[in-house]
Coordinates of C-alpha atoms in Angstrom, one line a residue:
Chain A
X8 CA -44.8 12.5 84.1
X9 CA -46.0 11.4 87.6
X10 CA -46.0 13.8 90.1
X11 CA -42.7 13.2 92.2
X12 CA -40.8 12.4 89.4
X13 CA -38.5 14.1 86.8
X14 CA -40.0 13.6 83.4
X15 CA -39.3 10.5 81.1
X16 CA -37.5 11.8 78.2
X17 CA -36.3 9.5 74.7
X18 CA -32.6 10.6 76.6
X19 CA -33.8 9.1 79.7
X20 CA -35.5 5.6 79.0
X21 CA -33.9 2.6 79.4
X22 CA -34.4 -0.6 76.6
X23 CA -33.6 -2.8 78.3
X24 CA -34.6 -3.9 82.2
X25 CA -36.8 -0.8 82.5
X26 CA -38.7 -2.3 85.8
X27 CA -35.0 -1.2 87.4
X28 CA -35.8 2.2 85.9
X29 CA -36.8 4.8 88.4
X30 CA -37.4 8.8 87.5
X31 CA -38.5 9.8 90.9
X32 CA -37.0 12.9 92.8
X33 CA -35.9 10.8 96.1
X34 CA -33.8 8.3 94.2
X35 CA -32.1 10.1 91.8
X36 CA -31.0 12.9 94.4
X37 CA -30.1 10.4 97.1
X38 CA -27.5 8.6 94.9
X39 CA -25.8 11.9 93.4
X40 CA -25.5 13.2 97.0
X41 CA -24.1 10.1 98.4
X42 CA -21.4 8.8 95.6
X43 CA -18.3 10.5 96.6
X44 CA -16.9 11.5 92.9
X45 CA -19.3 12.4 89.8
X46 CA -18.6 11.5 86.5
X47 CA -19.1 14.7 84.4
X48 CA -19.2 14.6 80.5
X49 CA -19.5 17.2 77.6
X50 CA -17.5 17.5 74.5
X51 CA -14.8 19.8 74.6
X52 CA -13.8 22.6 72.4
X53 CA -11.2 21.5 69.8
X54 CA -9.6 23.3 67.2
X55 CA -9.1 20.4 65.2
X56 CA -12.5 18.7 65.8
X57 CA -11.6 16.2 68.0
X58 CA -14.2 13.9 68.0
X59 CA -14.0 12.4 71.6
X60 CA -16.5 13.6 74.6
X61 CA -14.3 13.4 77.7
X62 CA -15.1 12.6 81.2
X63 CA -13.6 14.8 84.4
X64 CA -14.7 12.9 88.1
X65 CA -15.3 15.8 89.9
X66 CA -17.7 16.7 93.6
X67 CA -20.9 18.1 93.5
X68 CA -24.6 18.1 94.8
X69 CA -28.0 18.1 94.2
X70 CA -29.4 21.1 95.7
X71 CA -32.8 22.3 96.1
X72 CA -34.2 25.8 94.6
X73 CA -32.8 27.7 97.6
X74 CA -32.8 27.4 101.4
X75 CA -30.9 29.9 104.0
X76 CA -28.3 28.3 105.3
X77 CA -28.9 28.1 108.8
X78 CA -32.0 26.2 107.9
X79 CA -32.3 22.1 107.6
X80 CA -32.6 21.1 103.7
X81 CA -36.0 20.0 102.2
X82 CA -36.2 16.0 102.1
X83 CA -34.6 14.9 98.3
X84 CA -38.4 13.8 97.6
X85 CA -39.8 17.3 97.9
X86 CA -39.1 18.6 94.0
X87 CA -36.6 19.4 91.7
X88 CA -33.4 20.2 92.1
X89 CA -30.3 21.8 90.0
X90 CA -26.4 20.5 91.1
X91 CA -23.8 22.6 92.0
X92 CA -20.3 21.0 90.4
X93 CA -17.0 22.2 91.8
X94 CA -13.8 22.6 89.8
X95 CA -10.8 25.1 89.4
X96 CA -11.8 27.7 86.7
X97 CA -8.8 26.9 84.7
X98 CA -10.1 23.5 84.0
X99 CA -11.4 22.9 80.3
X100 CA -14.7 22.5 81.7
X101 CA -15.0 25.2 83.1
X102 CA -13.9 27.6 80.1
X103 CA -16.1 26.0 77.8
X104 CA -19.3 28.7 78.2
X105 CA -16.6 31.5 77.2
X106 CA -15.3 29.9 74.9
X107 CA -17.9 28.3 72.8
X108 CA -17.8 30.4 69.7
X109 CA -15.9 31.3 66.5
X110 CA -15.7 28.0 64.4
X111 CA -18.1 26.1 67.2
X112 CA -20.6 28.9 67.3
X113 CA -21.4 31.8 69.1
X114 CA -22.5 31.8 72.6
X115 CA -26.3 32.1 72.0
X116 CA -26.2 29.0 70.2
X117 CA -26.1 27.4 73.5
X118 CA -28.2 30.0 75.6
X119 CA -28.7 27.4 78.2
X120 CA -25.5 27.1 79.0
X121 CA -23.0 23.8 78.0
X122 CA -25.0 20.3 77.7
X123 CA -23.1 18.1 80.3
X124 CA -23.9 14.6 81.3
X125 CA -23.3 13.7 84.9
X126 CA -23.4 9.8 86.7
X127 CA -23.4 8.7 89.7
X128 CA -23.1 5.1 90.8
X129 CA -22.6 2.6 93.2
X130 CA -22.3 -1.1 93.4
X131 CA -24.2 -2.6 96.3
X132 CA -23.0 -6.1 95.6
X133 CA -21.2 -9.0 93.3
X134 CA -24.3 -10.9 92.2
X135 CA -23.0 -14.6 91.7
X136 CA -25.1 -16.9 89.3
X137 CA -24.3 -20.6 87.9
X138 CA -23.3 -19.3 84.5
X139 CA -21.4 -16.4 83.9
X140 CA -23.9 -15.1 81.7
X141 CA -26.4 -14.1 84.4
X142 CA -24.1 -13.0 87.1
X143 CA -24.5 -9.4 87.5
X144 CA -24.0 -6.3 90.1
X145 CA -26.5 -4.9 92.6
X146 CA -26.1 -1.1 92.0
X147 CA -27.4 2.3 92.0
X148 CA -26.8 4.4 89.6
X149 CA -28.3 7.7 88.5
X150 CA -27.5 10.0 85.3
X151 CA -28.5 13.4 84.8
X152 CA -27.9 15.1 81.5
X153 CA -28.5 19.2 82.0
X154 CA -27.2 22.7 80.9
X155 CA -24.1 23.9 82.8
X156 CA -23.2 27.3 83.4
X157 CA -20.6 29.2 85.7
X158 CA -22.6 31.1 88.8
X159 CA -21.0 34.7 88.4
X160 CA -22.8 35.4 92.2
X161 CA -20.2 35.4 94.7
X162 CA -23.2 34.5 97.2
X163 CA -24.5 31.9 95.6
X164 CA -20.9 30.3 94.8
X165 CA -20.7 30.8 98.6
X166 CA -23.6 29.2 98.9
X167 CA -22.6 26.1 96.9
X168 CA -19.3 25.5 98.3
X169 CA -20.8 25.8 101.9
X170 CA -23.2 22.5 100.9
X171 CA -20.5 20.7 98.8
X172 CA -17.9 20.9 101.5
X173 CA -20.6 19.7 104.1
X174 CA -22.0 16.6 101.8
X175 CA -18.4 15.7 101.6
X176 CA -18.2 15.9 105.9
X177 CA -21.4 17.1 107.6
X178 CA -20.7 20.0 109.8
X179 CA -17.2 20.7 108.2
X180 CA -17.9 24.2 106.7
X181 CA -18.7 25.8 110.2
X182 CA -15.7 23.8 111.6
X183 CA -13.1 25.4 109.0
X184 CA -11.6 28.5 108.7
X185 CA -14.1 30.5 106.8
X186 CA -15.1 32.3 105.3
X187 CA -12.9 32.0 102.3
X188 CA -10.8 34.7 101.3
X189 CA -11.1 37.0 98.1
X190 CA -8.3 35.1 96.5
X191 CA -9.8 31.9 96.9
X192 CA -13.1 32.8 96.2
X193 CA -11.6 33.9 92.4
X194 CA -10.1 30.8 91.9
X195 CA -12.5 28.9 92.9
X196 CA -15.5 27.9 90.5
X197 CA -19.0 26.6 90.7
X198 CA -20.8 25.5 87.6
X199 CA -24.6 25.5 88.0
X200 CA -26.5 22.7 86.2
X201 CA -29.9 22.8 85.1
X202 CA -31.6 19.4 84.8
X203 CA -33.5 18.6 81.5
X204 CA -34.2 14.8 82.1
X205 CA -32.6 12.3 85.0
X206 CA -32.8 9.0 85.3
X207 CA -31.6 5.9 87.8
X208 CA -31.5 2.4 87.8
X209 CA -31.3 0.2 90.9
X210 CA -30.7 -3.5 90.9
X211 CA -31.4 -5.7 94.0
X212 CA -31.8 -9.3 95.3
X213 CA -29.9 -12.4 94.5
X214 CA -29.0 -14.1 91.3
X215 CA -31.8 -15.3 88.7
X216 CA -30.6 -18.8 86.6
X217 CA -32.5 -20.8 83.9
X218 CA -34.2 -23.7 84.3
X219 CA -31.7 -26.4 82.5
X220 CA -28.9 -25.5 84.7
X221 CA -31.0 -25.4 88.4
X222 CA -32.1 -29.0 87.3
X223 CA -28.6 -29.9 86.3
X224 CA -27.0 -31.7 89.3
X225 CA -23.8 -31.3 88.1
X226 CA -24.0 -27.5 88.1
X227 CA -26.6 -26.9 90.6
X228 CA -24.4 -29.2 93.4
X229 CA -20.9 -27.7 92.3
X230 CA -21.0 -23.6 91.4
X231 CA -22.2 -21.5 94.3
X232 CA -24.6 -18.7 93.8
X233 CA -25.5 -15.7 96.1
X234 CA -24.2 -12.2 96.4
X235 CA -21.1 -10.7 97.9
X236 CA -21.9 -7.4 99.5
X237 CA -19.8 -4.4 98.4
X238 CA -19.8 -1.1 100.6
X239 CA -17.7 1.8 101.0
X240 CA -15.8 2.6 104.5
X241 CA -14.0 5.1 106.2
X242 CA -11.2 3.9 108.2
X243 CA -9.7 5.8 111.2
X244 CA -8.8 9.3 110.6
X245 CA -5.3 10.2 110.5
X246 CA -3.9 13.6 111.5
X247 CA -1.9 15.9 109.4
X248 CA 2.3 16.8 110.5
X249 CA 0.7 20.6 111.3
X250 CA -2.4 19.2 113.2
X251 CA -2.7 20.9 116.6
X252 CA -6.4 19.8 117.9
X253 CA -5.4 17.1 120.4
X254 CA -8.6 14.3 119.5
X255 CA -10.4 13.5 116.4
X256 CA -14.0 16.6 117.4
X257 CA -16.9 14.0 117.2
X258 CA -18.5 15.2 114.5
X259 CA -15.8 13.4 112.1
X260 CA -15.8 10.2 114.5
X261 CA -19.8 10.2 114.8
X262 CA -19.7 11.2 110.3
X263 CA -17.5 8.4 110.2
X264 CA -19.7 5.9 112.4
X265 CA -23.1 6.8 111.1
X266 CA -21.4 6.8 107.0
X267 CA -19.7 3.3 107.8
X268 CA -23.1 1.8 109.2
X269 CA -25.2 3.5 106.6
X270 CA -23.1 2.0 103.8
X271 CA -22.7 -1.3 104.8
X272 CA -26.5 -1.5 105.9
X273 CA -27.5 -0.3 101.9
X274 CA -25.4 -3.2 101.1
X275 CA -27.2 -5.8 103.1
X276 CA -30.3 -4.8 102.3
X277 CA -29.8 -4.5 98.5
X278 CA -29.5 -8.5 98.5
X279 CA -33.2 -8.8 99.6
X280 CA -35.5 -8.3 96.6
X281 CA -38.7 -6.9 98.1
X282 CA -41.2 -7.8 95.5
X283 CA -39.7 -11.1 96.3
X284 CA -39.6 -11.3 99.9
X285 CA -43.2 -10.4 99.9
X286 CA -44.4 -13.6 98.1
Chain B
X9 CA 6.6 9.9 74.8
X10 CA 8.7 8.0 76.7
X11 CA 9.3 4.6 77.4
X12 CA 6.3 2.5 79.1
X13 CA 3.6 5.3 78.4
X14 CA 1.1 6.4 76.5
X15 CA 1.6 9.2 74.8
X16 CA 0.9 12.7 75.6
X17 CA -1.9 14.7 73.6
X18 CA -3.8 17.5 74.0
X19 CA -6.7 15.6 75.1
X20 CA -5.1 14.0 77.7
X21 CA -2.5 17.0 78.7
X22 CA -3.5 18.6 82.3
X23 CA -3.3 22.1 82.5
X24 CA -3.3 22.2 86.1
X25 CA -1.5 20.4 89.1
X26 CA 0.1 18.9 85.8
X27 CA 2.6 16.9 88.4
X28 CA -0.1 15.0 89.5
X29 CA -0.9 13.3 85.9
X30 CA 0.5 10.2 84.7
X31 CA 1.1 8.4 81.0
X32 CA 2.8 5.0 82.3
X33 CA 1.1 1.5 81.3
X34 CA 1.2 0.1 84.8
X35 CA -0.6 3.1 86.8
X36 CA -3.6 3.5 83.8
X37 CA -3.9 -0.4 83.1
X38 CA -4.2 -1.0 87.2
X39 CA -6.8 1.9 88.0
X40 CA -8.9 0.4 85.2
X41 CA -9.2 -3.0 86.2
X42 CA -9.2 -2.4 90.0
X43 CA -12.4 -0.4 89.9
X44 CA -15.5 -2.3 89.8
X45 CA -17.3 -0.4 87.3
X46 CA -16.2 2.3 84.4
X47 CA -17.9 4.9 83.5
X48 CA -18.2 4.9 79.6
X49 CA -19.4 8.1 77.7
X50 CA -20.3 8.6 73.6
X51 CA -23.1 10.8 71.6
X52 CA -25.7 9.1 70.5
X53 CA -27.5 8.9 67.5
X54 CA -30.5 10.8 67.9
X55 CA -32.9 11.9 65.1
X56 CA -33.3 15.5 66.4
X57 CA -29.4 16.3 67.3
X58 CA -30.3 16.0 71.2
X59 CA -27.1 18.1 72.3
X60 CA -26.2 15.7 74.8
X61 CA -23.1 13.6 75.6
X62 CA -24.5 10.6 77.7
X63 CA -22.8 8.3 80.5
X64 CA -23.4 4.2 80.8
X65 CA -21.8 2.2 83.6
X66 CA -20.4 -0.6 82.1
X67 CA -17.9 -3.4 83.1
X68 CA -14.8 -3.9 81.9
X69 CA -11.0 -4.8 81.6
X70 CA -8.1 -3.5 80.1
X71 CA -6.1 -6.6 78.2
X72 CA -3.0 -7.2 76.5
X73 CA -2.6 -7.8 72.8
X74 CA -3.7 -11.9 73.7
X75 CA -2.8 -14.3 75.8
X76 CA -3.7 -18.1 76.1
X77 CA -6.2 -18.5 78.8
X78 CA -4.1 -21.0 80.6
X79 CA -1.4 -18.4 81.1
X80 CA -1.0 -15.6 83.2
X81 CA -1.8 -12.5 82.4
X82 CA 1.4 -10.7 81.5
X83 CA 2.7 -7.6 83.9
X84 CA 0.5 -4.6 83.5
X85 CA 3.7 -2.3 82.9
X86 CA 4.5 -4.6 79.9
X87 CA 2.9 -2.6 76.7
X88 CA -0.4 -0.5 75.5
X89 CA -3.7 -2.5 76.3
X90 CA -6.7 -2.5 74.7
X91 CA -10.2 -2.4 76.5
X92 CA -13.2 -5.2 76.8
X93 CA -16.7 -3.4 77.6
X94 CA -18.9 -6.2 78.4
X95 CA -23.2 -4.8 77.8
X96 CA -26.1 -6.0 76.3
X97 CA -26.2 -6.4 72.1
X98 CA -29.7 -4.3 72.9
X99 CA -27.8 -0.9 74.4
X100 CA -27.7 2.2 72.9
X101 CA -23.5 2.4 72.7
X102 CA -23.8 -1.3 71.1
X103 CA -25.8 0.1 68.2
X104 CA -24.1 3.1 67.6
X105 CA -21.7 1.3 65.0
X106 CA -24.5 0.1 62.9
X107 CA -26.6 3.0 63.4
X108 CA -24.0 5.8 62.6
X109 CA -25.3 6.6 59.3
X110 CA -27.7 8.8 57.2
X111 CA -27.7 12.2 58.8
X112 CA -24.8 11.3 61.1
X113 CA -22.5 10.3 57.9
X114 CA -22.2 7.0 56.8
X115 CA -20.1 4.5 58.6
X116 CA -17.3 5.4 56.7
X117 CA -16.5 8.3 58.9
X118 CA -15.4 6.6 61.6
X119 CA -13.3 3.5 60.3
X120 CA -11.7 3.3 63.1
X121 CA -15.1 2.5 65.6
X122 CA -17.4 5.1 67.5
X123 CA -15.1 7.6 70.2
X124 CA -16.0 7.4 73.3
X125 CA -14.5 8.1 76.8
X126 CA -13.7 5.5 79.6
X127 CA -13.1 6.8 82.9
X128 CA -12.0 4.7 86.1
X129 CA -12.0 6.3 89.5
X130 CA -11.5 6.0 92.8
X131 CA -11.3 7.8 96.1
X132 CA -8.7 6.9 98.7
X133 CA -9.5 9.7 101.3
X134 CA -11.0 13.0 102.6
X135 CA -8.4 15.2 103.0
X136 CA -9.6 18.1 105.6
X137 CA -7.7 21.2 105.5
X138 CA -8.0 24.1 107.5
X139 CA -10.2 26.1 105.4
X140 CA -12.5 24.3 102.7
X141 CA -10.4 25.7 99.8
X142 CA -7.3 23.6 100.2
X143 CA -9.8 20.4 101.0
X144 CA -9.2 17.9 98.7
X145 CA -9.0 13.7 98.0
X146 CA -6.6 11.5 97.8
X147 CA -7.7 9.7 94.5
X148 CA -6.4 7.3 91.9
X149 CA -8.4 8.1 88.1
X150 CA -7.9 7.0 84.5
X151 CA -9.4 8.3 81.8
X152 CA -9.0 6.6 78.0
X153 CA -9.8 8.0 74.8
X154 CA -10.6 5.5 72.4
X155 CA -12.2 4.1 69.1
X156 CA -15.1 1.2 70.2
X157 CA -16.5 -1.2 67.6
X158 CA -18.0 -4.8 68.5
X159 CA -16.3 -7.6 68.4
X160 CA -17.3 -10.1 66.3
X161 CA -15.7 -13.3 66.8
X162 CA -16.9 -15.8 69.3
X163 CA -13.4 -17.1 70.1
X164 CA -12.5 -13.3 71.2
X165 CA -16.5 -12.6 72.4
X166 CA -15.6 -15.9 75.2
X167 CA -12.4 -14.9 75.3
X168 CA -13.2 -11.5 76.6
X169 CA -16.1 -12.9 78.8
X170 CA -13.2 -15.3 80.8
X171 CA -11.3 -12.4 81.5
X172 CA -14.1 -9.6 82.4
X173 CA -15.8 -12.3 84.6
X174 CA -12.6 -12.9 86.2
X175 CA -11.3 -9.7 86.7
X176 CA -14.9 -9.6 89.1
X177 CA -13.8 -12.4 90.9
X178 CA -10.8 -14.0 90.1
X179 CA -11.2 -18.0 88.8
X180 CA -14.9 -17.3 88.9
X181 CA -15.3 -18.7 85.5
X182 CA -13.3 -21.9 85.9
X183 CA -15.6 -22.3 89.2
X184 CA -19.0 -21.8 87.1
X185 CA -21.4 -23.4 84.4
X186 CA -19.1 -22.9 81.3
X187 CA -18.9 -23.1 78.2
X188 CA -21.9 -20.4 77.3
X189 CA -24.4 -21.7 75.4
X190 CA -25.7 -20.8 71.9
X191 CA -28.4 -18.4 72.7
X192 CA -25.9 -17.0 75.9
X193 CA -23.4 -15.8 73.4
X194 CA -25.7 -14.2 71.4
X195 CA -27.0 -11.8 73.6
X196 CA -24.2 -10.8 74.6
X197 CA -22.3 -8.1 73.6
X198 CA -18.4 -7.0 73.9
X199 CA -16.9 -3.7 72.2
X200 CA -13.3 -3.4 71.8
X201 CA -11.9 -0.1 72.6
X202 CA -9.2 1.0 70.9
X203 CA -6.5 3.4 72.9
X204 CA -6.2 6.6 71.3
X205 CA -4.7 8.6 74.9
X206 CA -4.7 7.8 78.1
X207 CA -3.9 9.1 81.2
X208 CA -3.9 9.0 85.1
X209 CA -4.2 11.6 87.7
X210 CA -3.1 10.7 91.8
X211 CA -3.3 12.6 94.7
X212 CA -1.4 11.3 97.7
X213 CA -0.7 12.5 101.4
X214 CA -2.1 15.3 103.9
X215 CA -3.4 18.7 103.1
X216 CA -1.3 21.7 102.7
X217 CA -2.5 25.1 104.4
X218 CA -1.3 28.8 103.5
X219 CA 1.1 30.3 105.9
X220 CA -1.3 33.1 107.5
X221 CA -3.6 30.1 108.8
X222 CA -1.0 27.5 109.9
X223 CA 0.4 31.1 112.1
X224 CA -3.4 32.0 113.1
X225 CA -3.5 30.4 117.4
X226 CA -7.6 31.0 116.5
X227 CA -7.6 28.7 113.6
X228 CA -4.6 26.0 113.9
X229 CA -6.1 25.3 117.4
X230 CA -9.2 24.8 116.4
X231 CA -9.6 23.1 113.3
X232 CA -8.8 19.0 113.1
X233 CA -6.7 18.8 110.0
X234 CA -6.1 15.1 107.9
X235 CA -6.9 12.7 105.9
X236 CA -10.3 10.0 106.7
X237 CA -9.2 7.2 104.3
X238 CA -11.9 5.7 102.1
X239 CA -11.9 2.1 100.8
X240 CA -14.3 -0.3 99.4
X241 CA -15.2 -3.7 101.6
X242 CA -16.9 -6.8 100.8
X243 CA -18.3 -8.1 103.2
X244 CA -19.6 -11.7 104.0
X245 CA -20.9 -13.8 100.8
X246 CA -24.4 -14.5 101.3
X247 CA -26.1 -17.6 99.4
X248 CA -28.8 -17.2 97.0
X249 CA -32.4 -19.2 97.7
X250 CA -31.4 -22.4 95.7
X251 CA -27.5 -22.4 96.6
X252 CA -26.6 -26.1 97.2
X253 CA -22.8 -25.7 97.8
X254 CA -22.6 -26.2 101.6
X255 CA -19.5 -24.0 102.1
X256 CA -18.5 -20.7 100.4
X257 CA -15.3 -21.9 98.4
X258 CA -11.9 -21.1 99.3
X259 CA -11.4 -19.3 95.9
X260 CA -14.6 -17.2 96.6
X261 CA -13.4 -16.4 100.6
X262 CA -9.8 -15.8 99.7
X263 CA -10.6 -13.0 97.2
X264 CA -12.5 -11.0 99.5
X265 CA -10.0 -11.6 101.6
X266 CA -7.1 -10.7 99.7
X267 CA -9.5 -7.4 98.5
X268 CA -10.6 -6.2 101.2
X269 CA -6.6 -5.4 102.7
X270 CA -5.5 -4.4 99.1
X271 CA -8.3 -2.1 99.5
X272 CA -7.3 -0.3 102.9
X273 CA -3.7 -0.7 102.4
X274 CA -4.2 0.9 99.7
X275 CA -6.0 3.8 101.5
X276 CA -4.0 4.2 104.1
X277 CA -0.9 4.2 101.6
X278 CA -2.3 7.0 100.0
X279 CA -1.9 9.3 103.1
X280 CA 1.7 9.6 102.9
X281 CA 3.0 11.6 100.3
X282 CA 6.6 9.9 99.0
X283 CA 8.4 13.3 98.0
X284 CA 7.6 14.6 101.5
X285 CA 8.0 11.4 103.6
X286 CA 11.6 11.1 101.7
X287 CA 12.8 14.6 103.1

């Protein structure tokens, strides 16, 4: 395990194309935090064994060890970090810790808390080669596999949905109505998750063909190869029938600016392969 | 189980905002193939009973019973589907059915292929309430429930190839170095995915605020309130090093094209809520 980096686990290797295989603390929590929707999988509790692990796309973020809240947050290379996932606490999810017992076992059986798999990827680009076979995506995708478990602490619940609500809009939670009330603090639920291995895998630069077709004049001078950039925008926002603040504040036009340039600018520069550039 | 749907199960039941959760062919088949990559989760064989459920992004395309390839596809509302996962013979998920015995039980316990989870998502705004309880998206998900085993025919392997590459970028493979060769098909991999359940869940239109903060002046005239739509772009093909095609080809520029307004539309569709815009 190098330092600045989560450990490489049997879980966490990759077979195939491990040189796109990264395990270090920068990447992993840089992707999680700027996908908009998780992919969050465990195997629910069935009374009739159902044999099928489900998958709920829910919000969350990778959050360091603990900051106060008025303070900046550490860089994403500094160490570790847990995620904070946010769901209703009816969701089956969410009742699995209190209800893992009887036929499935008793709760110490899983003292950690529920083992939950969580992705998070992005396509940077449609990577067009001469045969179908080597076309392929420019991407970043990360997948954690950890112990979840619901935070009982009001404060730290507050404490999650105060950076969840602002990685989905910076500056939102202290332009909101808050803080929440009693009610909606009950129903609303946080599930801690402690990271046991991560993992992420990022694919750049253009498309890769073999030899007999680049000499092949009648494939190499008919089928165009390159990449088609793919990048996530906001568009203009839109106010509500009840809305009653005359123009769009500027921190949601400047979050939308500064999100539309970042995205599209991750996009670009994922088509430049560096180690090849450098040649 | 009415007409044109799946049918309803436990597993893919929703215990909450239950109105929001759909079983029809055309809303489950379209989410699927209009996201550019599914999130596909199993347990894998591991030798110590590793506890964890793990995610792979994988391509894909939800396809009717068979079509020829020089016909349309038919009308996604037209019947079940079954699902092409397109990977590499060499991944983990592509050797489960093969590796599923010994202390896992022989093959013969799951006749039917290994289970495993497919889930499609996609966010179509930020909706900003009031106070960051009633936030919320405006999202289009799938999620599919479903037996996977390889497929082992060529004729359906290419067959499933034409219509996965396709669905990337439609008449890609018509446009590219085909047939594959030999070695090509070889390495690659499809599994067939069975549908056991499927659903959809879609959130449409503005936020909705309790009463004692729409009547608060300190709140309602102070806090922006709507929706940022969210929508994937492509943006200008780029051409790789030893492109020799002059001009990016009208089938190429017209997709991105023809995306890229499906994709806002789309988005900006989302903001208004039917039931509320029919009142």
């Amino acid at each position: 395990m190098a330092e600045g980096e989560y450990e490489k686990t049997p879980r966490s290797s990759f077979n195939r194309l491990a040189k796109r295989g990264k395990y270090d603390y920068g990447t992993i929590h840089s992707i999680i935090d700027m996908t908009p929707v998780l992919h969050v999988s465990f195997n629910p509790v069935s009374p009739d064994d159902d044999p099928f692990p489900t998958i709920l796309p829910m919000l969350g973020y990778a959050a360091p060890g603990s900051f106060p809240e008025d303070e900046p947050a550490p860089s994403y290379d500094d160490g570790p970090r847990h995620i904070y996932l946010h769901g209703y606490v009816t969701s089956r999810l969410m009742k699995l810790p209190s209800t893992t017992n009887g036929t499935n076992g008793d709760s110490s059986e899983n003292p950690k808390g529920v083992p939950i798999c969580i992705a998070a990827s992005q396509v940077d680009g449609i990577v067009l080669a001469l045969t179908p076979f080597h076309n392929s995506n420019n991407y970043r995708s990360a997948v954690v596999h950890g112990w979840a478990s619901i935070v009982e602490s009001e404060t730290e619940r507050m404490h999650a949905m105060h950076l969840i609500t602002d990685n989905v809009l910076s500056h939102r939670w202290n332009n909101s109505r808050v803080p929440p009330t009693k009610a909606e603090m009950t129903s609303t639920g946080i599930l801690r998750v402690e990271i046991a291995s991560a993992s992420a895998k990022v694919r750049v630069g253009g498309p890769g063909d073999d030899r007999h077709d680049l000499k092949d004049e009648s494939v190499i001078g008919n089928v165009w190869t390159g990449v088609v950039p793919v990048y996530l925008q906001y568009g203009e926002p839109v106010a509500s029938d009840y809305n009653r603040v005359g123009k769009v504040p500027g921190y949601i036009s400047g979050w939308v600016k500064e999100q539309n340039e970042r995205n599209k600018e991750g996009a670009l520069k994922a088509m430049i392969d560096p180690t090849k550039a450098a040649k």
